[in-house]
Tab-separated table of C-alpha atoms in Angstrom:
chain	number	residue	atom	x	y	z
A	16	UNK	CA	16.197	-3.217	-13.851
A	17	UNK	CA	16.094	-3.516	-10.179
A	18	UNK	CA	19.273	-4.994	-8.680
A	19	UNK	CA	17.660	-8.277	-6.980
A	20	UNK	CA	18.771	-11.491	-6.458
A	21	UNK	CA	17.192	-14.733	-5.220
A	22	UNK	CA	17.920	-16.758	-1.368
A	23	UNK	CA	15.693	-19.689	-0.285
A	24	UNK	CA	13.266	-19.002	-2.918
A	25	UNK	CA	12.397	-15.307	-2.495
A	26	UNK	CA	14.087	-12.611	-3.803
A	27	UNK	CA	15.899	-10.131	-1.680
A	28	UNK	CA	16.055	-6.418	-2.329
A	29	UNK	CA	18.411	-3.150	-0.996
A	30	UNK	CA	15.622	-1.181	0.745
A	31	UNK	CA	15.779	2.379	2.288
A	32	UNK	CA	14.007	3.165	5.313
A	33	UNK	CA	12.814	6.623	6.178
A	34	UNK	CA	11.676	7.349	9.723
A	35	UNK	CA	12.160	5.295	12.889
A	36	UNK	CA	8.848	5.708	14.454
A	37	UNK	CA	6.640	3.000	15.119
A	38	UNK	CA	5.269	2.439	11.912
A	39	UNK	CA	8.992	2.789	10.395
A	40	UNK	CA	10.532	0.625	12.731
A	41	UNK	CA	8.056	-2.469	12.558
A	42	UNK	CA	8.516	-2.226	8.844
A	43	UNK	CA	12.476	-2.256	8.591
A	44	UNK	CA	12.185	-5.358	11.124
A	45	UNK	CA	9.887	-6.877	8.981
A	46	UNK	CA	11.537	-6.542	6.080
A	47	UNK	CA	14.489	-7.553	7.732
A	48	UNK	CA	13.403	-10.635	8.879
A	49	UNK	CA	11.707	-11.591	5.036
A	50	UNK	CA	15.853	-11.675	4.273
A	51	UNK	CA	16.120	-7.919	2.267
A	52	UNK	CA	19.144	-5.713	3.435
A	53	UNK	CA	17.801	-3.198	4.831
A	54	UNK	CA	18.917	0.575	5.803
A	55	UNK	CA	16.747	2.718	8.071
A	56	UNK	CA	17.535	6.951	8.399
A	57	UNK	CA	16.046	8.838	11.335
A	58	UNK	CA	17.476	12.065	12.298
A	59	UNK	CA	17.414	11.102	16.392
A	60	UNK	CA	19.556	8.161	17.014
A	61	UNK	CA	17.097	7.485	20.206
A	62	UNK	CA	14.715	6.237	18.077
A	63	UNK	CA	16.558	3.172	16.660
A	64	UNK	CA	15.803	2.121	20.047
A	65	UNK	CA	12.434	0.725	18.748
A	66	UNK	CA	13.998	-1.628	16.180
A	67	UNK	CA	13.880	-5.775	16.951
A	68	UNK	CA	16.801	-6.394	19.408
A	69	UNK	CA	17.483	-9.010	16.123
A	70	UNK	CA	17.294	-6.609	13.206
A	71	UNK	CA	20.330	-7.092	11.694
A	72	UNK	CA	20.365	-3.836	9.265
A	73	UNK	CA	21.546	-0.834	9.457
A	74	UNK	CA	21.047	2.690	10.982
A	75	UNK	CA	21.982	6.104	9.482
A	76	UNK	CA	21.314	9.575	12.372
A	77	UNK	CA	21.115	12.552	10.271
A	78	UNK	CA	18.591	14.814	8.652
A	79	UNK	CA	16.681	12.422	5.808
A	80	UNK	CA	16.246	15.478	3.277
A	81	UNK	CA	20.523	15.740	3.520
A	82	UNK	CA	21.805	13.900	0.274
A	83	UNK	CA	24.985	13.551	1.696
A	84	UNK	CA	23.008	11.400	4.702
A	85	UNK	CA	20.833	9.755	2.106
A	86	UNK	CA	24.236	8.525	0.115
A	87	UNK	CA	25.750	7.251	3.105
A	88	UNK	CA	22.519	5.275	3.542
A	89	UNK	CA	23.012	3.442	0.413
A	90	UNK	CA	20.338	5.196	-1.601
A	91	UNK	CA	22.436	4.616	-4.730
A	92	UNK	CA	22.064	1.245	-4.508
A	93	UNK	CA	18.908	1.063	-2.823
A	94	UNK	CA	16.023	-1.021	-5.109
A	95	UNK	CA	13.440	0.597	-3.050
A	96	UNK	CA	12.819	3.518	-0.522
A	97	UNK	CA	9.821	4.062	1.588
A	98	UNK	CA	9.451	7.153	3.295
A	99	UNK	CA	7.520	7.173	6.659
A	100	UNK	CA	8.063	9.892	8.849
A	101	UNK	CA	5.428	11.445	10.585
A	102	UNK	CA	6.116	14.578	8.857
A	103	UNK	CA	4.299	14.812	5.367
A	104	UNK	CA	6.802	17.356	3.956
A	105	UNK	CA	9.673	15.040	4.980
A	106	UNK	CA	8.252	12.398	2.863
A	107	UNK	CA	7.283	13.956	-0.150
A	108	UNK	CA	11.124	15.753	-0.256
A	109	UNK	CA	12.512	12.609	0.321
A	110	UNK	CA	10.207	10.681	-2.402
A	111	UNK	CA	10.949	13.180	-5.247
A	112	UNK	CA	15.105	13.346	-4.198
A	113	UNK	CA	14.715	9.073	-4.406
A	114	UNK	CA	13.146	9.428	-7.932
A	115	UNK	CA	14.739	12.457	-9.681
A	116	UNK	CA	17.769	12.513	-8.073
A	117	UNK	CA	19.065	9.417	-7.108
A	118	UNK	CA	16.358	8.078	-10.624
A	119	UNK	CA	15.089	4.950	-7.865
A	120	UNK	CA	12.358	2.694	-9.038
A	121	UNK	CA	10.288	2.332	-6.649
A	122	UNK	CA	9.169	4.548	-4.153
A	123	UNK	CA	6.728	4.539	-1.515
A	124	UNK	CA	5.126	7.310	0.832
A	125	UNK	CA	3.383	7.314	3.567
A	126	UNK	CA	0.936	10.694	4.164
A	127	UNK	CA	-1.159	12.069	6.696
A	128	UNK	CA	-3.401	14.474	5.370
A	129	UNK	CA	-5.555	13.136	2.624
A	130	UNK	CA	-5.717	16.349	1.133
A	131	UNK	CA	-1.681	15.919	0.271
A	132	UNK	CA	-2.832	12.853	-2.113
A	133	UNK	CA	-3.201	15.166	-4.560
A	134	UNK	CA	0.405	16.740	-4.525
A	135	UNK	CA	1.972	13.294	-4.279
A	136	UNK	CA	-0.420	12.395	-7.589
A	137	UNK	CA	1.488	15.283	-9.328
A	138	UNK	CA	4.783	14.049	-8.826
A	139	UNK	CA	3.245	10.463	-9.880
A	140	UNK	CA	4.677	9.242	-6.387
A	141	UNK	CA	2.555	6.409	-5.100
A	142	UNK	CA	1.135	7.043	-1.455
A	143	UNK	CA	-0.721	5.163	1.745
A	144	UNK	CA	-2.515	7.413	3.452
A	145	UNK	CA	-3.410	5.497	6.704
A	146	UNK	CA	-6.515	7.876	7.439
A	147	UNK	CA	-8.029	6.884	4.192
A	148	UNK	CA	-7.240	3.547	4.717
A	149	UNK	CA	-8.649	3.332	8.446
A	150	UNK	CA	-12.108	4.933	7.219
A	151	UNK	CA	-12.610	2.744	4.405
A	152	UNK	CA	-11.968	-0.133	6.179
A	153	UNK	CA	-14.574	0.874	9.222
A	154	UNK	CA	-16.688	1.853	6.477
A	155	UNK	CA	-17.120	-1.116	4.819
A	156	UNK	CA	-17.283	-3.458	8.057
A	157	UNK	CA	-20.329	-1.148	8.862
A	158	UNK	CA	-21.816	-1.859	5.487
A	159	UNK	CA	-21.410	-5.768	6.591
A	160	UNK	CA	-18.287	-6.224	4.555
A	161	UNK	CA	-16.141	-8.893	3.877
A	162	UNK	CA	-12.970	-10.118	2.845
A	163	UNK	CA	-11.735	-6.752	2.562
A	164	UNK	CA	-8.410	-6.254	0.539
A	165	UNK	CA	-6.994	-3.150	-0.626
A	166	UNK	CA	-4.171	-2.545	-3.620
A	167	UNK	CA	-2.277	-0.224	-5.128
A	168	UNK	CA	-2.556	0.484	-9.017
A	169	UNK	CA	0.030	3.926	-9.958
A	170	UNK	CA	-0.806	6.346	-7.245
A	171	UNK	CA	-4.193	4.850	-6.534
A	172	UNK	CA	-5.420	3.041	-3.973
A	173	UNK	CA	-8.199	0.508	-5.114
A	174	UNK	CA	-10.213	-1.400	-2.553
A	175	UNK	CA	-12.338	-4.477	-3.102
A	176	UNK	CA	-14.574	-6.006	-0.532
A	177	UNK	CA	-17.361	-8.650	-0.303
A	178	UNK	CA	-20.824	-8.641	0.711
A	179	UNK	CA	-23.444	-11.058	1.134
A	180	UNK	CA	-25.772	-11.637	-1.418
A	181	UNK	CA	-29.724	-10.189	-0.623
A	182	UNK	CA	-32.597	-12.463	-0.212
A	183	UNK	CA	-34.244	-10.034	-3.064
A	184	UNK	CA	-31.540	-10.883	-5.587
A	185	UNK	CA	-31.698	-14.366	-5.529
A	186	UNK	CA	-32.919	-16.064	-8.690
A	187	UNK	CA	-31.384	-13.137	-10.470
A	188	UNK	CA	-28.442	-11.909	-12.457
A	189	UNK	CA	-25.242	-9.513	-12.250
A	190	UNK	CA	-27.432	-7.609	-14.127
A	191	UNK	CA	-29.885	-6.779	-11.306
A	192	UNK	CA	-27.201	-5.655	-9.247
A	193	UNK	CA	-27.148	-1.861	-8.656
A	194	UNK	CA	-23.937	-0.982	-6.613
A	195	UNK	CA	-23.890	2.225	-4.448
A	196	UNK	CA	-22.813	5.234	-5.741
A	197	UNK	CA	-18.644	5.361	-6.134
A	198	UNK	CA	-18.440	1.406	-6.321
A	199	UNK	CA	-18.235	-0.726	-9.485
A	200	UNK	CA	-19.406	-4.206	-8.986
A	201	UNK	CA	-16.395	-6.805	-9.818
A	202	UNK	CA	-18.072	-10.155	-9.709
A	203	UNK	CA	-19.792	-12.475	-7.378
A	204	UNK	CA	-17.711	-15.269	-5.842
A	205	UNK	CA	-20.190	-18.759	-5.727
A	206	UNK	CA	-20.558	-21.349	-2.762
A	207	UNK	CA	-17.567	-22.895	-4.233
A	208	UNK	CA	-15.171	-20.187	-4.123
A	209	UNK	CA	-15.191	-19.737	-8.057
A	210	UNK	CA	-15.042	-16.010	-8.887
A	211	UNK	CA	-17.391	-14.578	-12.225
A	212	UNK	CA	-16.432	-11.109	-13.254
A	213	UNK	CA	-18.787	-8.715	-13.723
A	214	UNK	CA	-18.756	-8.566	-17.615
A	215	UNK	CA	-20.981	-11.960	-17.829
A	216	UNK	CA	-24.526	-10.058	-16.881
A	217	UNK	CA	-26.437	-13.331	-17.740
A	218	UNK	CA	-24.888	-15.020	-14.904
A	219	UNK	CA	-27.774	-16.539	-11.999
A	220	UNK	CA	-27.447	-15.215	-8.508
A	221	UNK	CA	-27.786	-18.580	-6.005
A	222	UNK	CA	-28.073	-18.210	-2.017
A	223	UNK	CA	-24.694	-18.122	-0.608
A	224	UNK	CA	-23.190	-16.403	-3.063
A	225	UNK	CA	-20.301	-13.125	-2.562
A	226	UNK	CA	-21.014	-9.656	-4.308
A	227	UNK	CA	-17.745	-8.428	-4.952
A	228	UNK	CA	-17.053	-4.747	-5.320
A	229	UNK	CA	-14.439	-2.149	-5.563
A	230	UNK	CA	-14.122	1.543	-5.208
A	231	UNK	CA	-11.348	4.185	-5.179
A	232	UNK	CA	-10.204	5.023	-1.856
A	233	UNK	CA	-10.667	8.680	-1.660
């Protein structure tokens, strides 16, 4: 059971940061500022530069694979640790160390190379590959998306989007729909905002309404 404990309403959490880039360094500041105690690990000092003059967390130098480095970051008491270095081997060490060694709940990756999903599936880690996510999402506005949201379900990466309904369809059902290849169509959202899953076929189409469909991100 994760080790959390509630302030103003929200709960707080230990989290370990990996990497002190950009992406690391926004995050730990975020998180920071949501009220979680946070610990970030970079191996060059330099880069805690990047950090919110306000973060108020803390900073470990040192080589993030090192467990000695990763204890005196806290990991044993950490409730979560994200790994986001711009090195995909970095990550993946550090993710399976957090979860077989150190036996941490949660754990999140960041990768590169989409073709790495695959190892990171093996070790049931769960991943955010930016590149997928940046061509899905350029995808879909192409496509005259909508509304686009994207979650994470085990070490998958669902996304759902919206898309006006077709003059064509009008008049018709969730039936009629054909969805492209690789999507499934979730339901259509009405004028009103009121969302009808998929599963009721028999349901009319009316102008205005939202297709609603989702996809794995590949």
């Amino acid at each position: 059971m994760l080790d959390v404990w509630k302030k103003g309403g929200t709960f707080t959490m230990n989290v370990l940061v990996i990497g002190c880039g950009k992406v690391g360094s926004k995050l730990a500041t975020v998180l920071d500022k949501l009220g979680h105690d946070v610990c970030i690990v970079d191996r060059d000092a330099e880069h805690f530069e990047l950090l919110d003059h306000e973060f108020s967390g803390y900073t470990v130098a040192g080589i993030p694979i090192d467990q000695d480095v990763l204890r005196n970051a806290g990991i044993e008491g950490s409730d979560a640790v994200i790994a986001v270095t711009q090195d995909d081997n970095v990550n993946i060490m550090v993710a399976q160390l957090a979860r077989e060694v150190f036996h941490i709940d949660i754990v999140l990756t960041r990768i590169y190379d989409p073709q790495r999903e695959n190892v990171f599936s093996h070790f049931n880690l769960k991943t955010v590959c930016p590149t997928n996510l940046t061509v899905d999402a350029v995808c879909a506005a192409l496509e005259g998306a909508i509304d686009l949201k994207q979650m994470s379900f085990g070490t998958s990466t669902i996304s759902y989007y919206s898309l006006p309904l077709r003059e064509n369809l009008i008049g018709k059902t969730i039936h009629d729909v054909i969805p492209d290849p690789g999507s499934l169509l979730f339901g259509i959202q009405h004028q009103d905002g009121k969302l009808i899953l998929a599963h009721d076929k028999r349901e009319k189409l009316n102008a205005g309404d939202k297709l609603v469909f989702a996809k794995m991100v590949e």
